[in-house]
Amino acid sequence: MNLCMRRRVSLKRLHSQLTLFTRRLCDKSSENQTSKQKNEIGEQQEREYIPPGGEARNVTDILLEDIKPIFQRQTSTTELPIPRHTDIVIMGGGLVGAAVAYFLSSQSSKLYNVTVIERDYSYTRASSMLSCGGIRHQFSIPENVQMSMFTSDFLKHYKEHLSVYDQDPPEVCFHHQGYLFLAPGDRVEFLESCVKMQRENGAKTVLLSKSQLAEKYPWLNLDGIEAGSLGTSGEGWFDPWQLVHSLKAKNITNNVNYCEGNIVNIRQEVIQVPLEDETTPRTRIVGVDVDHKNGKRYGCNASLFVNCSGPWAGEIATMAGVGTGEVGNELPLPVEPRKRYVYTIHCPDGPMLDAPFLVDTSGVYFRREGLGGHYICGASPTEDSEPDVNDLSVDYEFFTDFVWPALAHRVPAFNNSKLKAAWAGYYDYNTVDQNLIIGPHPYHTNLIFANGMSGHGVQQALAIGRGIYELIYYDEYKTIDLTRFQFERFINETPIREYAIV
């Protein structure tokens, strides 16, 4: 047998041995599969667990990962649907999460590897998508005024910020009709003080007397009304769906990794933190476990974790060990979902195109929706009548018994309106003071909050994203000082109450 023939035989023998070896590895993997599966949430069907980066793996596992797909006639790829390691995990890809990712990637794209994990990839239950899209500068706290003004300024130049090469420019449909808050006689002094504060912070808000309201809006019934505050610039409403998708498209071009999956576990480790002359044990978050639609569970390690989970932020915080009782970690994140209804009505003789986003003294609001006499309206229920949040069903009796009577009283033309449709969405409700919770947790210092806006997330998200970026990059706020909104206010029992809640 010549040398060439010998080499052919040797190659065939090597190929046969490698094939046999690989099949044995596959069989061994199947036999030992249950030892690698985790079931933290009590699933009936166990999932194959793909460990995160940084965990020790034997040679067999590595070979299986690279060779097994070939024998199963699958495309071999090293790219996983959930990365094994990243620098920053953003938990939630709605408007707030997209804004955080935008500023992190656009301001310092080469510094951070950013991964956004979103379980509702179609955003069917996202608070931003189901909101009215309103933006106003009329708040009772200066920081809230500044955050909404930041969003207004951003939206003035959003095509410059969010345009993507080779795609049509985005369109968020910003309607600059302003907000109009009405006030009875005993609230005029408070309204006047709020307008003064808003103007000191740069807002173009004006106080209108009863006679001025009657002249400007003749379709209003001003019974019981003595004054109103109107935002004359930068206020109105826009399409949050378009803004979210424009941010996402821009983020993807900036190499942000978007992943679809449900976070089912947040892994932690105990570290020793030096305090003066001694050390004390602290828990540090090291990674998340994510269930993917392919039936597998993936581990992802990271250095920082940003909670942008909207109404479900409290569940994520609990999963991360917030409020478990250790010294400095006694309090949970006070955020829970609250369901709100939005109703669409048609009134051919209703207010015209100059109608603002009106907020009545009863708490009922309305604004124009497109053209042709269509409007959307709603109100927040009382604390003792909060609806069940297990689904997004709509309570039509709430419209009949509360919203419509108040609306028809304030705008008599709405007596001839007809209810056409309705939907429900969620507030990420801060149960303590209805204000933003931002910044690192004092105990889990690599967990950063961006939660609890209580219905103001659409108008504050961009400013929150900028603030989170500044905290990570500069270790301080540069654009708007949001220090008062950090978690420590609950520990120190110094809540910041916002009274302009709609």
Coordinates of C-alpha atoms in Angstrom, one line a residue:
M1 CA 0.0 0.0 0.0
N2 CA 1.5 3.3 -1.1
L3 CA 1.8 6.4 1.1
C4 CA -1.2 8.1 -0.4
M5 CA -3.5 5.2 0.2
R6 CA -2.3 4.9 3.8
R7 CA -3.1 8.5 4.4
R8 CA -6.6 8.0 2.9
V9 CA -7.2 5.0 5.2
S10 CA -6.0 7.0 8.2
L11 CA -8.2 9.9 7.4
K12 CA -11.2 7.6 7.0
R13 CA -10.4 5.9 10.3
L14 CA -10.0 9.3 12.1
H15 CA -13.3 10.5 10.7
S16 CA -15.1 7.3 11.9
Q17 CA -13.5 7.7 15.3
L18 CA -14.5 11.3 15.5
T19 CA -18.1 10.5 14.5
L20 CA -18.3 7.7 17.0
F21 CA -16.8 10.0 19.7
T22 CA -19.3 12.8 19.0
R23 CA -22.3 10.5 19.0
R24 CA -21.2 9.1 22.3
L25 CA -20.9 12.7 23.6
C26 CA -24.4 13.4 22.4
D27 CA -25.7 10.3 24.1
K28 CA -23.9 11.3 27.3
S29 CA -25.3 14.8 27.1
S30 CA -28.8 13.4 26.7
E31 CA -28.4 11.1 29.8
N32 CA -27.0 13.9 31.9
Q33 CA -29.4 16.6 30.7
T34 CA -31.5 16.8 33.8
S35 CA -28.5 17.7 35.9
K36 CA -28.1 21.0 33.9
Q37 CA -31.8 22.1 34.0
K38 CA -33.1 24.6 36.5
N39 CA -36.7 25.2 37.5
E40 CA -36.9 28.3 39.8
I41 CA -40.5 29.2 38.9
G42 CA -41.9 25.7 39.1
E43 CA -42.4 25.0 35.4
Q44 CA -43.8 21.5 34.7
Q45 CA -41.5 21.2 31.7
E46 CA -37.8 21.5 32.5
R47 CA -35.6 23.6 30.2
E48 CA -32.1 23.0 29.0
Y49 CA -29.9 25.5 30.8
I50 CA -27.2 27.4 28.9
P51 CA -24.8 28.7 31.5
P52 CA -23.4 32.3 31.4
G53 CA -19.9 33.4 30.6
G54 CA -17.4 33.1 33.3
E55 CA -18.7 29.7 34.6
A56 CA -16.4 26.8 34.4
R57 CA -17.3 24.3 31.6
N58 CA -15.6 21.0 30.8
V59 CA -14.2 20.1 27.4
T60 CA -17.2 17.8 26.7
D61 CA -19.7 20.6 27.0
I62 CA -17.7 22.8 24.7
L63 CA -17.3 20.1 22.1
L64 CA -21.0 19.3 22.3
E65 CA -22.0 22.9 21.8
D66 CA -19.9 23.2 18.6
I67 CA -20.3 19.7 17.1
K68 CA -23.8 18.5 18.1
P69 CA -25.7 20.9 15.9
I70 CA -23.9 19.4 12.8
F71 CA -25.2 15.9 13.5
Q72 CA -28.7 17.2 14.2
R73 CA -28.5 19.0 10.8
Q74 CA -28.8 22.4 12.4
T75 CA -26.9 25.6 11.5
S76 CA -23.9 25.8 13.7
T77 CA -23.5 29.2 15.2
T78 CA -21.7 30.7 18.1
E79 CA -24.3 33.5 18.5
L80 CA -26.9 32.8 21.2
P81 CA -30.3 34.4 21.5
I82 CA -29.2 35.6 25.0
P83 CA -25.5 36.5 25.3
R84 CA -23.5 34.8 28.0
H85 CA -22.0 38.0 29.2
T86 CA -22.6 41.7 28.7
D87 CA -21.6 44.9 30.5
I88 CA -25.1 46.3 31.2
V89 CA -28.4 44.4 31.2
I90 CA -31.5 46.6 30.8
M91 CA -34.5 44.7 32.1
G92 CA -37.4 45.9 30.0
G93 CA -37.4 47.3 26.4
G94 CA -40.3 49.7 26.6
L95 CA -39.8 53.5 26.3
V96 CA -37.8 53.9 29.4
G97 CA -35.5 50.9 28.6
A98 CA -35.1 52.1 25.0
A99 CA -34.2 55.6 26.2
V100 CA -31.6 54.3 28.6
A101 CA -30.1 52.1 25.9
Y102 CA -30.1 55.1 23.5
F103 CA -28.1 57.4 25.6
L104 CA -25.7 54.7 26.7
S105 CA -25.0 53.6 23.1
S106 CA -25.1 57.0 21.4
Q107 CA -22.9 58.8 23.9
S108 CA -20.4 56.0 24.5
S109 CA -21.0 53.2 22.1
K110 CA -17.5 51.9 22.3
L111 CA -17.4 51.8 26.1
Y112 CA -20.3 49.6 27.0
N113 CA -21.8 46.4 25.7
V114 CA -25.5 46.9 26.3
T115 CA -28.2 44.2 26.2
V116 CA -31.9 44.9 26.4
I117 CA -34.1 42.0 27.5
E118 CA -37.9 42.3 26.8
R119 CA -40.5 39.6 27.3
D120 CA -43.3 41.3 25.3
Y121 CA -41.5 41.8 22.0
S122 CA -44.6 43.0 20.3
Y123 CA -45.3 45.5 23.1
T124 CA -48.9 44.4 23.4
R125 CA -49.0 45.1 27.1
A126 CA -46.4 47.9 27.3
S127 CA -47.5 50.9 29.3
S128 CA -46.1 53.4 26.8
M129 CA -48.0 51.9 23.9
L130 CA -51.3 51.9 25.7
S131 CA -51.0 55.4 27.1
C132 CA -52.5 58.6 25.7
G133 CA -49.0 59.9 24.8
G134 CA -49.4 63.2 26.6
I135 CA -46.6 65.5 27.5
R136 CA -46.9 68.5 29.8
H137 CA -44.7 70.8 31.9
Q138 CA -47.4 71.4 34.5
F139 CA -46.3 69.6 37.6
S140 CA -45.9 70.6 41.2
I141 CA -42.3 69.6 41.5
P142 CA -39.4 71.3 39.7
E143 CA -37.6 68.2 38.6
N144 CA -40.8 66.8 36.9
V145 CA -41.1 70.1 35.0
Q146 CA -37.5 69.9 33.9
M147 CA -37.8 66.2 32.8
S148 CA -40.8 66.9 30.6
M149 CA -39.1 70.0 29.1
F150 CA -36.1 67.8 28.3
T151 CA -38.4 65.5 26.3
S152 CA -40.0 68.5 24.5
D153 CA -36.6 69.8 23.5
F154 CA -35.6 66.3 22.3
L155 CA -38.8 65.9 20.2
K156 CA -38.1 69.2 18.5
H157 CA -35.0 67.6 16.9
Y158 CA -36.0 63.9 17.1
K159 CA -35.4 63.3 13.3
E160 CA -31.8 64.5 13.8
H161 CA -31.4 62.2 16.8
L162 CA -33.2 59.1 15.6
S163 CA -32.8 58.9 11.8
V164 CA -31.2 55.7 10.6
Y165 CA -29.2 55.4 7.4
D166 CA -31.2 54.0 4.5
Q167 CA -34.5 54.2 6.3
D168 CA -37.3 56.7 6.2
P169 CA -37.1 59.4 8.8
P170 CA -39.2 58.7 11.9
E171 CA -42.4 60.5 12.6
V172 CA -43.8 60.8 16.1
C173 CA -46.7 63.1 15.2
F174 CA -46.3 65.7 18.0
H175 CA -49.4 67.8 18.4
H176 CA -48.6 71.1 20.2
Q177 CA -52.1 71.8 21.5
G178 CA -51.0 72.2 25.1
Y179 CA -52.6 71.1 28.4
L180 CA -55.3 73.0 30.2
F181 CA -55.8 72.4 33.9
L182 CA -59.0 73.8 35.4
A183 CA -59.3 74.9 39.0
P184 CA -62.1 75.9 41.4
G185 CA -61.9 78.9 43.6
D186 CA -60.1 77.1 46.5
R187 CA -57.4 75.8 44.2
V188 CA -56.5 79.0 42.4
E189 CA -53.8 80.1 44.8
F190 CA -52.1 76.6 44.5
L191 CA -52.4 76.7 40.7
E192 CA -50.9 80.2 40.7
S193 CA -47.9 79.0 42.8
C194 CA -47.4 76.0 40.4
V195 CA -47.5 78.3 37.3
K196 CA -44.9 80.6 38.9
M197 CA -42.6 77.6 39.7
Q198 CA -43.0 76.2 36.2
R199 CA -42.2 79.5 34.6
E200 CA -39.1 79.9 36.8
N201 CA -37.9 76.6 35.3
G202 CA -38.5 77.8 31.8
A203 CA -42.0 76.5 31.0
K204 CA -44.3 78.6 28.9
T205 CA -47.3 78.2 31.2
V206 CA -49.9 80.9 31.6
L207 CA -52.7 81.5 34.1
L208 CA -56.1 82.2 32.6
S209 CA -59.0 83.8 34.5
K210 CA -62.5 82.7 34.1
S211 CA -63.3 85.4 31.6
Q212 CA -60.2 84.6 29.6
L213 CA -61.2 80.9 29.5
A214 CA -64.7 81.8 28.3
E215 CA -63.3 83.9 25.5
K216 CA -60.7 81.4 24.4
Y217 CA -62.9 78.2 24.8
P218 CA -66.5 79.1 24.3
W219 CA -67.5 75.4 24.3
L220 CA -66.6 75.1 28.0
N221 CA -69.1 75.1 30.8
L222 CA -67.2 77.1 33.5
D223 CA -69.6 76.3 36.3
G224 CA -67.5 76.1 39.5
I225 CA -64.3 77.1 37.6
E226 CA -62.4 80.3 38.5
A227 CA -59.1 79.8 36.7
G228 CA -57.0 77.5 34.5
S229 CA -53.4 77.0 33.6
L230 CA -52.4 76.5 29.9
G231 CA -49.1 75.3 28.5
T232 CA -48.5 77.4 25.4
S233 CA -45.3 75.7 24.1
G234 CA -43.9 72.2 24.2
E235 CA -47.0 70.6 25.5
G236 CA -49.5 68.3 23.8
W237 CA -49.4 64.7 22.7
F238 CA -47.4 62.4 20.4
D239 CA -47.3 58.8 19.2
P240 CA -45.3 56.8 21.8
W241 CA -45.4 53.7 19.6
Q242 CA -43.4 55.5 16.9
L243 CA -41.0 56.9 19.5
V244 CA -40.3 53.4 21.0
H245 CA -39.6 51.9 17.6
S246 CA -37.5 54.8 16.4
L247 CA -35.4 54.5 19.5
K248 CA -35.1 50.7 19.1
A249 CA -34.0 51.1 15.4
K250 CA -31.4 53.6 16.4
N251 CA -30.2 51.5 19.2
I252 CA -29.7 48.5 17.0
T253 CA -27.6 50.5 14.6
N254 CA -25.6 51.5 17.7
N255 CA -24.9 47.8 18.4
V256 CA -27.4 47.5 21.3
N257 CA -28.3 43.8 21.6
Y258 CA -32.1 43.3 21.8
C259 CA -33.2 39.9 23.2
E260 CA -36.6 38.4 23.6
G261 CA -37.1 36.5 26.8
N262 CA -38.6 36.3 30.3
I263 CA -36.3 36.9 33.2
V264 CA -37.1 34.2 35.7
N265 CA -34.1 34.4 38.1
I266 CA -31.6 37.0 39.2
R267 CA -28.4 35.4 40.5
Q268 CA -26.4 36.9 43.4
E269 CA -23.2 36.3 45.3
V270 CA -22.0 37.4 48.7
I271 CA -19.0 39.8 48.7
Q272 CA -17.1 41.4 51.6
V273 CA -17.4 45.2 51.6
P274 CA -14.8 47.2 53.6
L275 CA -16.4 49.6 56.1
E276 CA -13.9 51.6 58.2
D277 CA -11.8 49.0 60.2
E278 CA -13.8 45.9 59.3
T279 CA -15.6 44.2 56.4
T280 CA -19.3 43.4 56.1
P281 CA -20.9 40.9 53.8
R282 CA -23.1 42.3 51.0
T283 CA -25.0 40.6 48.2
R284 CA -24.1 41.6 44.7
I285 CA -26.0 40.8 41.6
V286 CA -24.0 38.8 39.0
G287 CA -26.5 37.7 36.4
V288 CA -29.9 36.9 35.1
D289 CA -31.5 33.7 33.9
V290 CA -33.8 34.2 30.9
D291 CA -36.4 31.8 29.4
H292 CA -36.4 32.0 25.6
K293 CA -39.2 31.0 23.2
N294 CA -37.0 28.2 21.9
G295 CA -37.5 26.3 25.1
K296 CA -34.1 26.9 26.6
R297 CA -33.0 28.9 29.6
Y298 CA -30.0 31.1 29.2
G299 CA -27.7 32.6 31.8
C300 CA -26.3 36.1 31.3
N301 CA -23.7 37.7 33.5
A302 CA -23.2 41.5 33.7
S303 CA -21.7 44.2 35.7
L304 CA -24.7 46.6 35.9
F305 CA -28.5 45.9 35.9
V306 CA -31.0 48.6 35.1
N307 CA -34.6 47.9 36.2
C308 CA -36.9 49.3 33.5
S309 CA -39.7 46.8 33.9
G310 CA -42.5 49.3 34.2
P311 CA -45.5 48.0 36.2
W312 CA -43.7 44.8 37.0
A313 CA -40.6 46.5 38.4
G314 CA -41.5 45.5 42.0
E315 CA -41.5 41.8 41.0
I316 CA -38.0 42.2 39.4
A317 CA -36.7 44.0 42.4
T318 CA -38.0 41.2 44.7
M319 CA -36.3 38.7 42.4
A320 CA -33.1 40.7 42.8
G321 CA -33.3 40.4 46.6
V322 CA -34.6 43.9 47.3
G323 CA -36.4 44.2 50.7
T324 CA -35.2 40.8 52.1
G325 CA -34.6 42.2 55.6
E326 CA -30.9 42.7 55.9
V327 CA -29.6 45.9 57.5
G328 CA -30.0 48.5 54.8
N329 CA -32.2 46.3 52.7
E330 CA -35.4 46.3 54.7
L331 CA -37.7 48.0 52.3
P332 CA -39.2 46.6 49.0
L333 CA -39.5 48.7 45.9
P334 CA -42.9 50.3 46.2
V335 CA -44.1 49.9 42.6
E336 CA -47.1 47.9 41.5
P337 CA -49.3 47.8 38.4
R338 CA -52.5 49.9 38.4
K339 CA -55.0 49.5 35.5
R340 CA -56.3 52.6 33.7
Y341 CA -59.0 52.8 31.0
V342 CA -59.0 54.9 27.9
Y343 CA -62.3 55.5 26.0
T344 CA -62.7 56.6 22.4
I345 CA -65.8 58.7 21.7
H346 CA -67.2 60.4 18.6
C347 CA -68.8 63.8 18.7
P348 CA -69.3 65.6 15.4
D349 CA -70.1 68.9 17.1
G350 CA -67.3 68.7 19.7
P351 CA -64.4 71.1 20.3
M352 CA -62.4 72.0 17.2
L353 CA -58.7 71.6 16.3
D354 CA -57.5 74.1 18.9
A355 CA -58.8 72.0 21.8
P356 CA -56.1 71.3 24.3
F357 CA -55.5 68.2 26.4
L358 CA -58.0 69.2 29.1
V359 CA -58.0 68.0 32.7
D360 CA -61.2 68.7 34.7
T361 CA -61.5 69.3 38.4
S362 CA -63.2 65.9 38.6
G363 CA -60.1 64.2 37.3
V364 CA -61.7 63.4 34.0
Y365 CA -59.6 64.3 30.9
F366 CA -60.0 64.4 27.2
R367 CA -58.1 65.2 24.0
R368 CA -58.7 65.1 20.3
E369 CA -57.8 61.9 18.5
G370 CA -57.2 62.6 14.9
L371 CA -59.8 64.4 12.8
G372 CA -63.5 63.9 12.2
G373 CA -64.8 64.5 15.8
H374 CA -63.0 61.7 17.5
Y375 CA -61.7 62.1 21.1
I376 CA -60.2 59.9 23.8
C377 CA -61.0 60.4 27.5
G378 CA -60.6 58.7 30.9
A379 CA -59.9 59.2 34.6
S380 CA -58.2 57.5 37.5
P381 CA -60.4 55.6 39.9
T382 CA -60.4 56.3 43.6
E383 CA -58.0 54.4 45.8
D384 CA -60.7 52.1 47.2
S385 CA -62.0 51.2 43.8
E386 CA -58.8 50.2 42.0
P387 CA -59.6 47.6 39.3
D388 CA -58.1 44.1 39.2
V389 CA -54.9 44.0 37.2
N390 CA -54.9 40.3 36.2
D391 CA -56.1 41.2 32.7
L392 CA -56.7 44.2 30.4
S393 CA -60.5 44.0 30.3
V394 CA -62.3 47.3 30.3
D395 CA -65.0 48.5 32.8
Y396 CA -67.6 50.2 30.6
E397 CA -69.7 51.1 33.7
F398 CA -66.9 53.3 34.8
F399 CA -67.4 55.4 31.7
T400 CA -71.2 55.4 32.0
D401 CA -71.3 56.2 35.7
F402 CA -68.3 58.6 36.1
V403 CA -66.4 59.7 33.0
W404 CA -69.2 60.5 30.6
P405 CA -71.4 62.6 33.2
A406 CA -68.4 64.7 34.2
L407 CA -67.3 65.1 30.6
A408 CA -70.7 66.1 29.4
H409 CA -71.1 68.6 32.2
R410 CA -67.8 70.3 31.4
V411 CA -68.3 70.2 27.6
P412 CA -72.1 70.2 26.9
A413 CA -71.4 69.2 23.2
F414 CA -70.4 65.8 24.5
N415 CA -74.0 65.1 25.5
N416 CA -74.3 64.0 21.8
S417 CA -71.2 61.8 21.9
K418 CA -71.1 58.1 21.3
L419 CA -68.7 55.6 22.8
K420 CA -66.9 53.8 19.9
A421 CA -64.1 51.8 21.5
A422 CA -61.9 51.4 24.7
W423 CA -58.7 49.8 25.9
A424 CA -56.9 49.4 29.2
G425 CA -53.2 49.8 30.1
Y426 CA -51.0 49.9 33.2
Y427 CA -49.4 52.5 35.3
D428 CA -46.1 51.6 37.1
Y429 CA -47.5 53.1 40.2
N430 CA -45.3 54.3 43.1
T431 CA -47.5 53.6 46.1
V432 CA -45.6 56.0 48.4
D433 CA -45.4 59.4 46.6
Q434 CA -46.3 58.7 42.9
N435 CA -42.9 59.9 41.8
L436 CA -39.9 58.6 39.9
I437 CA -37.5 56.2 41.6
I438 CA -34.1 56.4 40.0
G439 CA -30.5 55.5 40.8
P440 CA -28.7 52.6 42.5
H441 CA -30.2 50.6 45.3
P442 CA -28.2 51.4 48.5
Y443 CA -27.6 47.7 49.3
H444 CA -27.5 46.1 45.8
T445 CA -25.3 48.9 44.4
N446 CA -25.1 47.5 40.9
L447 CA -28.9 47.4 40.5
I448 CA -30.2 50.7 39.1
F449 CA -33.8 51.8 39.3
A450 CA -35.8 53.6 36.7
N451 CA -39.3 53.0 38.0
G452 CA -42.5 54.4 39.6
M453 CA -43.4 57.3 37.2
S454 CA -47.1 56.6 38.0
G455 CA -48.3 57.4 34.5
H456 CA -45.6 60.0 33.5
G457 CA -43.2 57.6 31.9
V458 CA -43.9 58.7 28.4
Q459 CA -43.0 62.3 29.1
Q460 CA -40.1 61.5 31.4
A461 CA -38.4 58.5 29.8
L462 CA -35.9 60.4 27.7
A463 CA -34.7 62.5 30.7
I464 CA -34.5 59.3 32.8
G465 CA -32.4 57.7 30.1
R466 CA -30.1 60.6 30.0
G467 CA -29.9 60.6 33.8
I468 CA -29.0 56.9 34.0
Y469 CA -26.3 57.4 31.4
E470 CA -24.8 60.3 33.4
L471 CA -24.9 58.2 36.6
I472 CA -23.0 55.4 35.0
Y473 CA -20.5 57.5 33.0
Y474 CA -19.9 60.5 35.3
D475 CA -21.1 59.0 38.6
E476 CA -23.4 62.1 39.0
Y477 CA -26.3 63.9 37.3
K478 CA -25.2 66.6 34.9
T479 CA -28.4 67.7 32.9
I480 CA -31.1 67.4 35.6
D481 CA -30.3 66.8 39.3
L482 CA -32.5 63.8 40.2
T483 CA -30.8 63.0 43.5
R484 CA -34.0 63.6 45.5
F485 CA -35.7 60.8 43.6
Q486 CA -33.3 58.1 44.7
F487 CA -34.4 55.1 46.8
E488 CA -32.9 56.6 50.0
R489 CA -35.9 58.9 50.5
F490 CA -38.0 55.9 51.5
I491 CA -35.4 54.8 54.1
N492 CA -35.1 58.4 55.4
E493 CA -38.9 58.8 55.3
T494 CA -38.8 61.9 53.1
P495 CA -41.3 61.3 50.3
I496 CA -41.7 63.8 47.5
R497 CA -45.4 64.1 46.8
E498 CA -46.5 65.0 43.3
Y499 CA -50.0 66.6 43.3
A500 CA -50.5 66.9 39.5
I501 CA -51.4 63.3 38.9
V502 CA -53.9 62.6 36.2

